[in-house]
mmCIF file of C-alpha atoms in Angstrom:
data_model
loop_
_atom_site.group_PDB
_atom_site.id
_atom_site.type_symbol
_atom_site.label_atom_id
_atom_site.label_comp_id
_atom_site.label_asym_id
_atom_site.label_seq_id
_atom_site.Cartn_x
_atom_site.Cartn_y
_atom_site.Cartn_z
ATOM 1 C CA MET A 11 0.134 0.186 0.202
ATOM 2 C CA SER A 12 1.054 3.535 -1.178
ATOM 3 C CA ARG A 13 1.884 5.833 1.828
ATOM 4 C CA SER A 14 -0.857 8.021 1.449
ATOM 5 C CA ALA A 15 -3.091 5.194 0.984
ATOM 6 C CA ASN A 16 -1.772 4.250 4.765
ATOM 7 C CA GLU A 17 -2.544 7.147 6.335
ATOM 8 C CA ASP A 18 -5.991 7.248 4.839
ATOM 9 C CA ALA A 19 -6.434 4.411 6.222
ATOM 10 C CA LEU A 20 -4.810 5.262 9.225
ATOM 11 C CA ASN A 21 -7.249 8.446 9.493
ATOM 12 C CA SER A 22 -10.053 6.108 9.062
ATOM 13 C CA LEU A 23 -9.476 3.823 11.949
ATOM 14 C CA LYS A 24 -7.829 6.451 14.065
ATOM 15 C CA ARG A 25 -12.118 7.962 14.179
ATOM 16 C CA ALA A 26 -13.593 4.440 14.403
ATOM 17 C CA LEU A 27 -11.024 3.909 17.909
ATOM 18 C CA ALA A 28 -12.230 7.565 19.296
ATOM 19 C CA LEU A 29 -14.583 5.957 19.599
ATOM 20 C CA ASN A 30 -14.120 3.163 20.257
ATOM 21 C CA PRO A 31 -10.396 2.270 21.889
ATOM 22 C CA ALA A 32 -10.928 -1.121 22.920
ATOM 23 C CA LEU A 33 -12.029 -2.277 19.317
ATOM 24 C CA GLY A 34 -9.641 -5.117 17.642
ATOM 25 C CA ALA A 35 -10.494 -5.240 14.124
ATOM 26 C CA ALA A 36 -9.261 -1.367 14.603
ATOM 27 C CA ASN A 37 -6.261 -2.281 16.820
ATOM 28 C CA PHE A 38 -4.761 -4.644 14.884
ATOM 29 C CA LEU A 39 -4.932 -3.195 11.713
ATOM 30 C CA ALA A 40 -3.641 -0.068 12.790
ATOM 31 C CA GLY A 41 -0.875 -2.147 13.995
ATOM 32 C CA VAL A 42 -0.268 -3.630 10.512
ATOM 33 C CA ILE A 43 -0.164 -0.541 8.051
ATOM 34 C CA TYR A 44 2.074 1.439 11.449
ATOM 35 C CA LEU A 45 4.451 -1.742 10.803
ATOM 36 C CA ASP A 46 4.147 -1.519 6.832
ATOM 37 C CA MET A 47 4.572 2.469 7.363
ATOM 38 C CA GLY A 48 7.926 0.980 9.299
ATOM 39 C CA GLN A 49 6.971 3.109 12.347
ATOM 40 C CA ASP A 50 7.486 -0.275 14.929
ATOM 41 C CA GLN A 51 7.237 1.873 18.207
ATOM 42 C CA GLN A 52 3.649 2.764 17.187
ATOM 43 C CA ALA A 53 3.283 -0.413 15.599
ATOM 44 C CA LEU A 54 3.434 -2.402 19.108
ATOM 45 C CA SER A 55 1.233 0.054 21.157
ATOM 46 C CA SER A 56 -1.951 -0.682 18.922
ATOM 47 C CA LEU A 57 -0.873 -4.427 18.247
ATOM 48 C CA GLU A 58 -1.062 -4.778 22.669
ATOM 49 C CA HIS A 59 -4.662 -3.104 22.611
ATOM 50 C CA CYS A 60 -6.022 -6.522 20.019
ATOM 51 C CA ARG A 61 -3.784 -9.144 22.637
ATOM 52 C CA GLY A 62 -6.220 -10.408 24.506
ATOM 53 C CA ASN A 63 -8.899 -11.077 21.198
ATOM 54 C CA ASP A 64 -9.135 -14.373 20.345
ATOM 55 C CA GLU A 65 -10.159 -13.464 16.679
ATOM 56 C CA TYR A 66 -6.813 -11.393 16.226
ATOM 57 C CA ALA A 67 -4.484 -13.894 18.263
ATOM 58 C CA VAL A 68 -1.775 -15.614 16.140
ATOM 59 C CA GLU A 69 -2.091 -12.683 13.604
ATOM 60 C CA CYS A 70 -0.969 -9.969 16.199
ATOM 61 C CA GLU A 71 1.234 -12.495 17.652
ATOM 62 C CA HIS A 72 3.039 -12.277 13.978
ATOM 63 C CA SER A 73 3.260 -9.034 13.881
ATOM 64 C CA ARG A 74 4.305 -8.169 17.320
ATOM 65 C CA GLY A 75 7.367 -10.658 16.283
ATOM 66 C CA ASP A 76 8.021 -8.747 12.888
ATOM 67 C CA ALA A 77 7.731 -5.126 14.861
ATOM 68 C CA LEU A 78 10.112 -6.438 17.649
ATOM 69 C CA HIS A 79 12.789 -7.921 15.313
ATOM 70 C CA ASN A 80 12.588 -4.588 13.870
ATOM 71 C CA LEU A 81 13.331 -2.911 17.106
ATOM 72 C CA GLY A 82 16.398 -5.808 17.893
ATOM 73 C CA ARG A 83 14.595 -7.057 20.893
ATOM 74 C CA LEU A 84 15.039 -10.190 19.957
ATOM 75 C CA LYS A 85 14.398 -11.978 22.797
ATOM 76 C CA GLU A 86 10.641 -10.978 22.713
ATOM 77 C CA ALA A 87 10.594 -11.051 19.005
ATOM 78 C CA GLU A 88 11.723 -14.921 20.327
ATOM 79 C CA ALA A 89 8.737 -14.503 22.916
ATOM 80 C CA ALA A 90 5.975 -13.036 20.733
ATOM 81 C CA TYR A 91 6.361 -16.062 17.139
ATOM 82 C CA LYS A 92 6.298 -18.798 20.288
ATOM 83 C CA LYS A 93 3.271 -17.423 21.110
ATOM 84 C CA GLY A 94 1.879 -17.102 17.778
ATOM 85 C CA LEU A 95 3.025 -20.820 16.465
ATOM 86 C CA GLN A 96 1.416 -22.144 18.929
ATOM 87 C CA GLN A 97 -1.632 -20.846 18.360
ATOM 88 C CA ALA A 98 -1.506 -21.645 14.938
ATOM 89 C CA GLY A 99 0.276 -24.859 14.937
ATOM 90 C CA HIS A 100 1.593 -24.409 11.639
ATOM 91 C CA ASP A 101 2.516 -21.046 9.370
ATOM 92 C CA PRO A 102 5.835 -21.934 7.702
ATOM 93 C CA GLN A 103 6.617 -17.891 7.623
ATOM 94 C CA MET A 104 6.202 -17.403 11.013
ATOM 95 C CA GLU A 105 8.823 -20.776 11.815
ATOM 96 C CA SER A 106 11.120 -18.903 9.091
ATOM 97 C CA LYS A 107 11.319 -15.984 11.284
ATOM 98 C CA LEU A 108 11.774 -17.755 15.069
ATOM 99 C CA GLY A 109 14.324 -19.405 13.182
ATOM 100 C CA TYR A 110 15.962 -16.308 12.201
ATOM 101 C CA VAL A 111 15.717 -14.696 15.482
ATOM 102 C CA GLU A 112 16.801 -18.331 16.769
ATOM 103 C CA VAL A 113 19.370 -18.053 14.371
ATOM 104 C CA ARG A 114 20.971 -14.199 15.701
ATOM 105 C CA LEU A 115 20.786 -15.339 19.476
ATOM 106 C CA GLY A 116 23.020 -18.393 19.228
ATOM 107 C CA VAL A 117 20.949 -20.595 18.873
ATOM 108 C CA GLN A 118 21.652 -23.374 16.084
ATOM 109 C CA ALA A 119 18.997 -25.398 15.954
ATOM 110 C CA GLY A 120 16.479 -22.489 14.437
ATOM 111 C CA PHE A 121 18.877 -23.789 10.774
ATOM 112 C CA LEU A 122 17.048 -26.182 10.906
ATOM 113 C CA ARG A 123 13.491 -24.618 12.137
ATOM 114 C CA MET A 124 14.040 -22.519 9.074
ATOM 115 C CA GLN A 125 14.761 -25.230 6.506
ATOM 116 C CA ASN A 126 11.853 -27.210 7.436
ATOM 117 C CA ALA A 127 9.702 -24.268 6.715
ATOM 118 C CA ILE A 128 11.222 -24.387 3.144
ATOM 119 C CA ALA A 129 10.328 -28.575 3.238
ATOM 120 C CA ALA A 130 6.505 -26.922 4.447
ATOM 121 C CA LEU A 131 6.454 -24.338 1.806
ATOM 122 C CA PRO A 132 9.225 -24.864 -0.914
ATOM 123 C CA LEU A 133 8.276 -22.322 -3.217
ATOM 124 C CA GLY A 134 8.236 -19.469 -0.399
ATOM 125 C CA ALA A 135 10.862 -16.739 -1.903
ATOM 126 C CA GLU A 136 11.457 -15.376 0.904
ATOM 127 C CA LEU A 137 12.059 -18.318 3.332
ATOM 128 C CA HIS A 138 14.900 -18.597 0.772
ATOM 129 C CA GLU A 139 15.757 -15.800 1.147
ATOM 130 C CA ARG A 140 16.430 -15.609 4.426
ATOM 131 C CA LEU A 141 17.982 -19.001 5.088
ATOM 132 C CA ILE A 142 20.598 -17.640 3.236
ATOM 133 C CA LYS A 143 21.070 -14.587 4.965
ATOM 134 C CA ALA A 144 21.410 -16.592 8.332
ATOM 135 C CA TYR A 145 24.339 -18.746 7.169
ATOM 136 C CA MET A 146 25.986 -15.405 5.849
ATOM 137 C CA ALA A 147 25.271 -13.181 9.288
ATOM 138 C CA ALA A 148 27.030 -16.865 10.574
ATOM 139 C CA GLY A 149 29.851 -17.121 8.655
ATOM 140 C CA MET A 150 28.684 -20.522 6.988
ATOM 141 C CA LEU A 151 29.108 -19.560 3.988
ATOM 142 C CA PRO A 152 29.718 -22.864 2.288
ATOM 143 C CA GLU A 153 26.074 -23.813 3.619
ATOM 144 C CA ALA A 154 24.711 -19.407 2.179
ATOM 145 C CA ALA A 155 26.405 -20.465 -1.034
ATOM 146 C CA ALA A 156 24.826 -24.373 -0.911
ATOM 147 C CA ALA A 157 21.225 -22.830 0.456
ATOM 148 C CA ALA A 158 21.379 -19.891 -2.141
ATOM 149 C CA GLU A 159 21.563 -22.954 -5.460
ATOM 150 C CA GLN A 160 18.463 -24.476 -3.856
ATOM 151 C CA PHE A 161 16.826 -21.691 -4.078
ATOM 152 C CA ALA A 162 18.200 -20.818 -7.842
ATOM 153 C CA ALA A 163 17.153 -24.569 -8.490
ATOM 154 C CA THR A 164 13.701 -24.411 -6.441
ATOM 155 C CA LEU A 165 12.785 -20.402 -8.323
ATOM 156 C CA VAL A 166 14.940 -20.510 -11.351
ATOM 157 C CA HIS A 167 15.540 -16.932 -12.095
ATOM 158 C CA PRO A 168 18.384 -14.298 -13.526
ATOM 159 C CA LYS A 169 18.715 -13.075 -9.461
ATOM 160 C CA THR A 170 18.364 -16.200 -7.825
ATOM 161 C CA ILE A 171 21.339 -17.310 -9.801
ATOM 162 C CA LEU A 172 23.749 -14.974 -10.035
ATOM 163 C CA ARG A 173 22.983 -14.607 -5.908
ATOM 164 C CA ALA A 174 24.325 -17.814 -6.358
ATOM 165 C CA ALA A 175 27.165 -17.704 -8.315
ATOM 166 C CA ALA A 176 28.128 -14.913 -6.405
ATOM 167 C CA ILE A 177 29.119 -16.673 -2.828
ATOM 168 C CA ARG A 178 31.120 -19.325 -5.069
ATOM 169 C CA ALA A 179 33.671 -16.636 -6.575
ATOM 170 C CA HIS A 180 33.547 -15.205 -3.212
ATOM 171 C CA LEU A 181 34.323 -18.227 -1.813
ATOM 172 C CA LYS A 182 36.986 -18.690 -5.083
ATOM 173 C CA GLN A 183 35.283 -21.225 -6.205
ATOM 174 C CA ASP A 184 34.492 -20.020 -9.742
ATOM 175 C CA GLU A 185 34.315 -22.948 -11.933
ATOM 176 C CA GLN A 186 31.436 -23.952 -9.358
ATOM 177 C CA ALA A 187 30.219 -20.038 -10.485
ATOM 178 C CA ARG A 188 30.688 -20.890 -13.777
ATOM 179 C CA LYS A 189 28.333 -23.712 -13.829
ATOM 180 C CA ILE A 190 25.949 -21.920 -12.205
ATOM 181 C CA ILE A 191 25.748 -18.756 -14.576
ATOM 182 C CA GLU A 192 26.110 -21.526 -17.359
ATOM 183 C CA HIS A 193 23.244 -23.786 -16.525
ATOM 184 C CA GLY A 194 21.256 -20.071 -15.839
ATOM 185 C CA LEU A 195 21.885 -19.248 -19.168
ATOM 186 C CA GLU A 196 20.223 -22.079 -20.282
ATOM 187 C CA PHE A 197 16.946 -21.159 -19.414
ATOM 188 C CA PHE A 198 17.860 -17.293 -19.940
ATOM 189 C CA PRO A 199 20.126 -16.712 -23.154
ATOM 190 C CA GLN A 200 19.885 -13.466 -23.051
ATOM 191 C CA SER A 201 20.324 -12.502 -20.386
ATOM 192 C CA VAL A 202 22.935 -9.307 -20.182
ATOM 193 C CA GLU A 203 24.006 -9.962 -16.770
ATOM 194 C CA LEU A 204 24.341 -13.529 -17.054
ATOM 195 C CA GLN A 205 26.550 -12.954 -19.717
ATOM 196 C CA GLN A 206 28.463 -10.442 -18.333
ATOM 197 C CA VAL A 207 29.004 -12.268 -15.494
ATOM 198 C CA ARG A 208 30.445 -15.020 -17.536
ATOM 199 C CA ALA A 209 32.615 -13.489 -19.056
ATOM 200 C CA GLU A 210 33.960 -11.565 -15.494
ATOM 201 C CA LEU A 211 34.838 -15.459 -14.663
ATOM 202 C CA ALA A 212 36.573 -16.287 -18.095
ATOM 203 C CA ALA A 213 38.845 -13.050 -17.834
ATOM 204 C CA ARG A 214 39.850 -13.940 -14.082
ATOM 205 C CA ALA A 215 39.889 -17.793 -15.165
ATOM 206 C CA TYR A 216 42.549 -16.219 -18.207
ATOM 207 C CA ALA A 217 44.371 -13.975 -15.857
ATOM 208 C CA ALA A 218 45.183 -16.971 -13.454
ATOM 209 C CA GLY A 219 46.110 -19.252 -16.089
ATOM 210 C CA THR A 220 49.017 -16.540 -17.600
ATOM 211 C CA GLY A 221 49.983 -15.584 -14.421
ATOM 212 C CA GLN A 222 48.626 -12.115 -14.459
#
């Protein structure tokens, strides 16, 4: 939603809340809009008012977890996601976010949680991105490379292919990077970016071979 649309919606919700401050739906929607606008503290304030509403219980804890994570309040975000999952029973997106927070808190089991979320929702691009980001943040580049290749194989696109090749190149595994690019060009032969990276890798291989 655009900023102006968000602001218009917020103004309507504020009018409704002025009449009934305990209105669960209005508080929840206001929290979601504040979250979308990057106003995390305001989002938390609104979401606090609908935590006792069973109708929005799962979504409320999910959104609270997002806001708390954005604010760097990781232990509280972990608790919110866990509570949301207890109420939902199963939610790959929330499972993945909880896993990421756990990794940031030093809990290695978070990686398995993110992998399980991907197994449940293989086409969830955000889930793949989050796992790659977690591996990179933990300095686990070989694992990040493998996860990026899985992402590229699941969602074949020049951007996913380039990400996988870039991590392999960073690891100085140019031959593996070249194979990834060549495979990508079978799907996207007209991709200028893929052609450019192939040329750069070829130039690096030539320079290494000639000692330049």
